[in-house]
Structure formats: C-alpha cells, structure tokens
Amino acid sequence: MANLVEERLEKLNRRLRSAETYTLCCEASRDIASAESARSDCELVEQDASSIYAEIFIAEPNSENAKMAKDIADQISDCVRRCRDRMSNLKHKRISIKPARITV
C-alpha cells in the first residue's frame, strides 16, 4: 500500500509541475485564445490531481502523505486560480479599450 501511495505522490508532483507550466504560459499570454487554452489545460490537471489526492486519502487517511497530497492539490488549485485571474484581466483589458480621440 505504501508503494502505491508513493507512486501517487510522484504522479501528483508531476501534475503540479504541469500546472505550474500551464500557469506560466497563461500569465505570459497576450491574447485570450492562448490564455484560455492554458487555463483549460490547467483545469484538466486539477481534475486529475483531485482524483489522485482522493486515492491517497482513501489509502492513508490523516497520514503525513495525505497532508502532503493535500498541500500539493492546494498548490495546483492556486495555479488554476491564477489562470482564471489572468483570463479575467485579459477580458477586462479587451473591454476597456478607450476609443480614439477625434479632433476637429
């Protein structure tokens, strides 16, 4: 059982690295389509991470491994939040474009 949990923790850490990469891509994007794609990928990673965390928690509830898995899952959720914030900022900037001044 411990071996399974260790494998799941490794997998969860890989998901965290993926989420961080997608978040960096999203935050670096200057257009909504690219940021949206990175945000969507990050959300998929978060869904996968949630199921991995659940497997760890079921195998070893209230253990140190479960606490580590929860911390990693929280970091991944933070990455998704940052992507959503970036999307919101991009959409807001698109809407708040000032019209050109017309001088007579």
Short mmCIF file of N, CA and C in Angstrom, two decimals:
data_model
loop_
_atom_site.label_atom_id
_atom_site.label_comp_id
_atom_site.label_asym_id
_atom_site.label_seq_id
_atom_site.Cartn_x
_atom_site.Cartn_y
_atom_site.Cartn_z
N MET A 1 0.83 -1.20 0.00
CA MET A 1 0.00 0.00 0.00
C MET A 1 0.87 1.25 0.00
N ALA A 2 1.97 1.22 0.76
CA ALA A 2 2.86 2.39 0.83
C ALA A 2 3.46 2.68 -0.54
N ASN A 3 3.79 1.63 -1.28
CA ASN A 3 4.35 1.81 -2.61
C ASN A 3 3.37 2.51 -3.54
N LEU A 4 2.10 2.14 -3.45
CA LEU A 4 1.06 2.78 -4.25
C LEU A 4 0.96 4.26 -3.91
N VAL A 5 0.99 4.58 -2.63
CA VAL A 5 0.89 5.96 -2.20
C VAL A 5 2.09 6.77 -2.68
N GLU A 6 3.28 6.19 -2.60
CA GLU A 6 4.48 6.87 -3.08
C GLU A 6 4.38 7.15 -4.58
N GLU A 7 3.89 6.18 -5.34
CA GLU A 7 3.70 6.38 -6.78
C GLU A 7 2.70 7.51 -7.04
N ARG A 8 1.63 7.53 -6.27
CA ARG A 8 0.62 8.57 -6.44
C ARG A 8 1.17 9.95 -6.07
N LEU A 9 1.99 10.01 -5.04
CA LEU A 9 2.61 11.29 -4.67
C LEU A 9 3.54 11.78 -5.78
N GLU A 10 4.29 10.87 -6.38
CA GLU A 10 5.14 11.23 -7.53
C GLU A 10 4.30 11.78 -8.67
N LYS A 11 3.21 11.08 -8.95
CA LYS A 11 2.32 11.49 -10.03
C LYS A 11 1.72 12.87 -9.72
N LEU A 12 1.36 13.08 -8.47
CA LEU A 12 0.80 14.37 -8.06
C LEU A 12 1.83 15.48 -8.22
N ASN A 13 3.08 15.20 -7.89
CA ASN A 13 4.14 16.20 -8.08
C ASN A 13 4.34 16.52 -9.56
N ARG A 14 4.23 15.52 -10.41
CA ARG A 14 4.32 15.78 -11.86
C ARG A 14 3.16 16.65 -12.32
N ARG A 15 1.98 16.41 -11.77
CA ARG A 15 0.82 17.24 -12.12
C ARG A 15 1.04 18.68 -11.67
N LEU A 16 1.66 18.85 -10.51
CA LEU A 16 1.96 20.21 -10.03
C LEU A 16 2.90 20.92 -11.00
N ARG A 17 3.92 20.24 -11.46
CA ARG A 17 4.85 20.85 -12.42
C ARG A 17 4.11 21.21 -13.71
N SER A 18 3.20 20.36 -14.14
CA SER A 18 2.41 20.67 -15.35
C SER A 18 1.54 21.89 -15.11
N ALA A 19 0.88 21.93 -13.98
CA ALA A 19 0.00 23.07 -13.66
C ALA A 19 0.81 24.36 -13.60
N GLU A 20 1.99 24.30 -13.01
CA GLU A 20 2.84 25.50 -12.94
C GLU A 20 3.25 25.95 -14.33
N THR A 21 3.56 25.00 -15.21
CA THR A 21 3.93 25.33 -16.59
C THR A 21 2.77 25.98 -17.31
N TYR A 22 1.57 25.39 -17.21
CA TYR A 22 0.40 25.98 -17.86
C TYR A 22 0.10 27.36 -17.31
N THR A 23 0.31 27.54 -16.01
CA THR A 23 0.06 28.85 -15.39
C THR A 23 1.03 29.89 -15.94
N LEU A 24 2.29 29.52 -16.07
CA LEU A 24 3.26 30.46 -16.65
C LEU A 24 2.90 30.81 -18.09
N CYS A 25 2.46 29.82 -18.84
CA CYS A 25 2.03 30.07 -20.23
C CYS A 25 0.83 31.01 -20.25
N CYS A 26 -0.10 30.77 -19.37
CA CYS A 26 -1.31 31.59 -19.31
C CYS A 26 -0.95 33.02 -18.93
N GLU A 27 -0.11 33.18 -17.92
CA GLU A 27 0.25 34.52 -17.47
C GLU A 27 1.10 35.27 -18.51
N ALA A 28 1.83 34.54 -19.34
CA ALA A 28 2.66 35.17 -20.36
C ALA A 28 1.86 35.47 -21.64
N SER A 29 0.68 34.90 -21.77
CA SER A 29 -0.11 35.08 -22.98
C SER A 29 -0.60 36.51 -23.10
N ARG A 30 -0.56 36.98 -24.32
CA ARG A 30 -1.06 38.33 -24.59
C ARG A 30 -2.42 38.29 -25.27
N ASP A 31 -2.83 37.11 -25.68
CA ASP A 31 -4.14 37.01 -26.32
C ASP A 31 -5.02 36.04 -25.53
N ILE A 32 -6.31 36.25 -25.65
CA ILE A 32 -7.27 35.48 -24.87
C ILE A 32 -7.27 34.01 -25.27
N ALA A 33 -7.15 33.71 -26.55
CA ALA A 33 -7.21 32.31 -27.00
C ALA A 33 -6.08 31.47 -26.39
N SER A 34 -4.87 31.99 -26.39
CA SER A 34 -3.74 31.24 -25.82
C SER A 34 -3.91 31.07 -24.31
N ALA A 35 -4.33 32.13 -23.66
CA ALA A 35 -4.53 32.07 -22.21
C ALA A 35 -5.66 31.10 -21.86
N GLU A 36 -6.70 31.11 -22.66
CA GLU A 36 -7.84 30.21 -22.43
C GLU A 36 -7.42 28.75 -22.58
N SER A 37 -6.60 28.47 -23.58
CA SER A 37 -6.11 27.11 -23.80
C SER A 37 -5.27 26.64 -22.61
N ALA A 38 -4.38 27.49 -22.13
CA ALA A 38 -3.54 27.13 -20.98
C ALA A 38 -4.38 26.96 -19.73
N ARG A 39 -5.38 27.82 -19.55
CA ARG A 39 -6.26 27.71 -18.39
C ARG A 39 -7.04 26.40 -18.43
N SER A 40 -7.53 26.06 -19.59
CA SER A 40 -8.29 24.83 -19.75
C SER A 40 -7.41 23.60 -19.43
N ASP A 41 -6.19 23.61 -19.93
CA ASP A 41 -5.26 22.51 -19.65
C ASP A 41 -4.96 22.43 -18.15
N CYS A 42 -4.81 23.58 -17.53
CA CYS A 42 -4.52 23.63 -16.10
C CYS A 42 -5.71 23.06 -15.30
N GLU A 43 -6.92 23.36 -15.73
CA GLU A 43 -8.10 22.82 -15.05
C GLU A 43 -8.19 21.30 -15.20
N LEU A 44 -7.80 20.78 -16.35
CA LEU A 44 -7.78 19.33 -16.53
C LEU A 44 -6.76 18.68 -15.59
N VAL A 45 -5.62 19.32 -15.43
CA VAL A 45 -4.62 18.82 -14.50
C VAL A 45 -5.18 18.82 -13.08
N GLU A 46 -5.92 19.88 -12.74
CA GLU A 46 -6.51 19.98 -11.40
C GLU A 46 -7.51 18.84 -11.17
N GLN A 47 -8.31 18.52 -12.16
CA GLN A 47 -9.27 17.42 -12.02
C GLN A 47 -8.55 16.10 -11.80
N ASP A 48 -7.50 15.86 -12.56
CA ASP A 48 -6.71 14.64 -12.40
C ASP A 48 -6.07 14.61 -11.02
N ALA A 49 -5.56 15.73 -10.59
CA ALA A 49 -4.90 15.81 -9.27
C ALA A 49 -5.90 15.54 -8.15
N SER A 50 -7.13 15.97 -8.32
CA SER A 50 -8.15 15.72 -7.29
C SER A 50 -8.41 14.23 -7.13
N SER A 51 -8.45 13.52 -8.23
CA SER A 51 -8.68 12.07 -8.12
C SER A 51 -7.47 11.36 -7.52
N ILE A 52 -6.27 11.84 -7.85
CA ILE A 52 -5.07 11.24 -7.25
C ILE A 52 -5.04 11.51 -5.75
N TYR A 53 -5.37 12.73 -5.36
CA TYR A 53 -5.42 13.07 -3.93
C TYR A 53 -6.43 12.17 -3.22
N ALA A 54 -7.59 11.96 -3.84
CA ALA A 54 -8.61 11.11 -3.23
C ALA A 54 -8.09 9.68 -3.03
N GLU A 55 -7.36 9.16 -4.02
CA GLU A 55 -6.79 7.82 -3.88
C GLU A 55 -5.83 7.75 -2.69
N ILE A 56 -5.01 8.77 -2.55
CA ILE A 56 -4.06 8.79 -1.43
C ILE A 56 -4.80 8.89 -0.10
N PHE A 57 -5.80 9.77 -0.05
CA PHE A 57 -6.54 9.96 1.19
C PHE A 57 -7.30 8.70 1.59
N ILE A 58 -7.85 7.99 0.61
CA ILE A 58 -8.57 6.74 0.91
C ILE A 58 -7.59 5.68 1.42
N ALA A 59 -6.40 5.62 0.83
CA ALA A 59 -5.42 4.62 1.23
C ALA A 59 -4.83 4.91 2.61
N GLU A 60 -4.59 6.19 2.88
CA GLU A 60 -3.96 6.56 4.15
C GLU A 60 -4.59 7.84 4.71
N PRO A 61 -5.82 7.75 5.21
CA PRO A 61 -6.45 8.96 5.73
C PRO A 61 -5.69 9.52 6.94
N ASN A 62 -5.63 10.82 7.01
CA ASN A 62 -4.99 11.53 8.13
C ASN A 62 -3.52 11.19 8.33
N SER A 63 -2.85 10.72 7.29
CA SER A 63 -1.42 10.42 7.38
C SER A 63 -0.62 11.63 6.90
N GLU A 64 0.67 11.54 7.10
CA GLU A 64 1.57 12.60 6.61
C GLU A 64 1.52 12.67 5.08
N ASN A 65 1.40 11.53 4.43
CA ASN A 65 1.29 11.50 2.96
C ASN A 65 0.02 12.19 2.49
N ALA A 66 -1.07 11.98 3.21
CA ALA A 66 -2.33 12.63 2.85
C ALA A 66 -2.21 14.15 3.01
N LYS A 67 -1.51 14.58 4.04
CA LYS A 67 -1.31 16.02 4.24
C LYS A 67 -0.45 16.61 3.12
N MET A 68 0.61 15.89 2.73
CA MET A 68 1.45 16.35 1.63
C MET A 68 0.63 16.42 0.34
N ALA A 69 -0.18 15.41 0.09
CA ALA A 69 -1.02 15.38 -1.11
C ALA A 69 -1.99 16.55 -1.11
N LYS A 70 -2.55 16.86 0.05
CA LYS A 70 -3.48 17.99 0.17
C LYS A 70 -2.76 19.30 -0.14
N ASP A 71 -1.54 19.46 0.37
CA ASP A 71 -0.76 20.67 0.08
C ASP A 71 -0.49 20.82 -1.41
N ILE A 72 -0.13 19.71 -2.05
CA ILE A 72 0.14 19.74 -3.50
C ILE A 72 -1.13 20.08 -4.27
N ALA A 73 -2.24 19.45 -3.88
CA ALA A 73 -3.52 19.73 -4.55
C ALA A 73 -3.92 21.20 -4.37
N ASP A 74 -3.64 21.76 -3.21
CA ASP A 74 -3.93 23.18 -2.97
C ASP A 74 -3.07 24.07 -3.86
N GLN A 75 -1.81 23.70 -4.05
CA GLN A 75 -0.94 24.47 -4.93
C GLN A 75 -1.44 24.43 -6.37
N ILE A 76 -1.92 23.28 -6.79
CA ILE A 76 -2.47 23.15 -8.14
C ILE A 76 -3.72 24.01 -8.28
N SER A 77 -4.57 24.01 -7.26
CA SER A 77 -5.76 24.86 -7.28
C SER A 77 -5.38 26.33 -7.36
N ASP A 78 -4.30 26.70 -6.70
CA ASP A 78 -3.81 28.07 -6.76
C ASP A 78 -3.37 28.42 -8.18
N CYS A 79 -2.75 27.47 -8.87
CA CYS A 79 -2.36 27.69 -10.26
C CYS A 79 -3.59 27.97 -11.13
N VAL A 80 -4.64 27.20 -10.91
CA VAL A 80 -5.89 27.40 -11.66
C VAL A 80 -6.47 28.77 -11.36
N ARG A 81 -6.43 29.17 -10.09
CA ARG A 81 -6.94 30.49 -9.71
C ARG A 81 -6.16 31.59 -10.41
N ARG A 82 -4.84 31.43 -10.47
CA ARG A 82 -4.01 32.43 -11.15
C ARG A 82 -4.35 32.50 -12.64
N CYS A 83 -4.60 31.34 -13.26
CA CYS A 83 -5.00 31.33 -14.68
C CYS A 83 -6.34 32.05 -14.87
N ARG A 84 -7.28 31.78 -13.99
CA ARG A 84 -8.58 32.44 -14.09
C ARG A 84 -8.45 33.95 -13.90
N ASP A 85 -7.58 34.35 -12.97
CA ASP A 85 -7.35 35.78 -12.77
C ASP A 85 -6.77 36.41 -14.03
N ARG A 86 -5.84 35.71 -14.66
CA ARG A 86 -5.23 36.22 -15.89
C ARG A 86 -6.28 36.35 -16.99
N MET A 87 -7.15 35.36 -17.10
CA MET A 87 -8.23 35.43 -18.10
C MET A 87 -9.12 36.64 -17.83
N SER A 88 -9.45 36.83 -16.59
CA SER A 88 -10.30 37.96 -16.21
C SER A 88 -9.63 39.28 -16.57
N ASN A 89 -8.34 39.38 -16.29
CA ASN A 89 -7.61 40.61 -16.63
C ASN A 89 -7.56 40.84 -18.13
N LEU A 90 -7.32 39.78 -18.90
CA LEU A 90 -7.28 39.92 -20.36
C LEU A 90 -8.63 40.36 -20.91
N LYS A 91 -9.69 39.75 -20.40
CA LYS A 91 -11.03 40.12 -20.88
C LYS A 91 -11.38 41.54 -20.48
N HIS A 92 -10.98 41.95 -19.30
CA HIS A 92 -11.25 43.31 -18.85
C HIS A 92 -10.50 44.32 -19.71
N LYS A 93 -9.24 44.02 -20.03
CA LYS A 93 -8.47 44.92 -20.87
C LYS A 93 -9.08 45.04 -22.26
N ARG A 94 -9.61 43.94 -22.74
CA ARG A 94 -10.22 43.96 -24.07
C ARG A 94 -11.47 44.83 -24.07
N ILE A 95 -12.21 44.79 -23.01
CA ILE A 95 -13.44 45.56 -22.92
C ILE A 95 -13.16 47.04 -22.67
N SER A 96 -12.11 47.33 -21.92
CA SER A 96 -11.89 48.71 -21.51
C SER A 96 -10.98 49.50 -22.46
N ILE A 97 -10.91 49.09 -23.71
CA ILE A 97 -10.12 49.83 -24.69
C ILE A 97 -10.80 51.17 -24.93
N LYS A 98 -10.01 52.23 -24.81
CA LYS A 98 -10.57 53.57 -24.98
C LYS A 98 -10.69 53.89 -26.47
N PRO A 99 -11.79 54.55 -26.85
CA PRO A 99 -11.93 54.93 -28.25
C PRO A 99 -10.92 56.01 -28.62
N ALA A 100 -10.57 56.07 -29.87
CA ALA A 100 -9.63 57.08 -30.34
C ALA A 100 -10.27 58.46 -30.25
N ARG A 101 -9.44 59.44 -29.95
CA ARG A 101 -9.95 60.81 -29.89
C ARG A 101 -10.05 61.39 -31.28
N ILE A 102 -11.12 62.09 -31.49
CA ILE A 102 -11.31 62.73 -32.79
C ILE A 102 -11.16 64.23 -32.57
N THR A 103 -10.23 64.83 -33.26
CA THR A 103 -10.04 66.29 -33.14
C THR A 103 -10.52 66.97 -34.40
N VAL A 104 -11.14 68.10 -34.22
CA VAL A 104 -11.69 68.84 -35.36
C VAL A 104 -10.91 70.10 -35.57
#
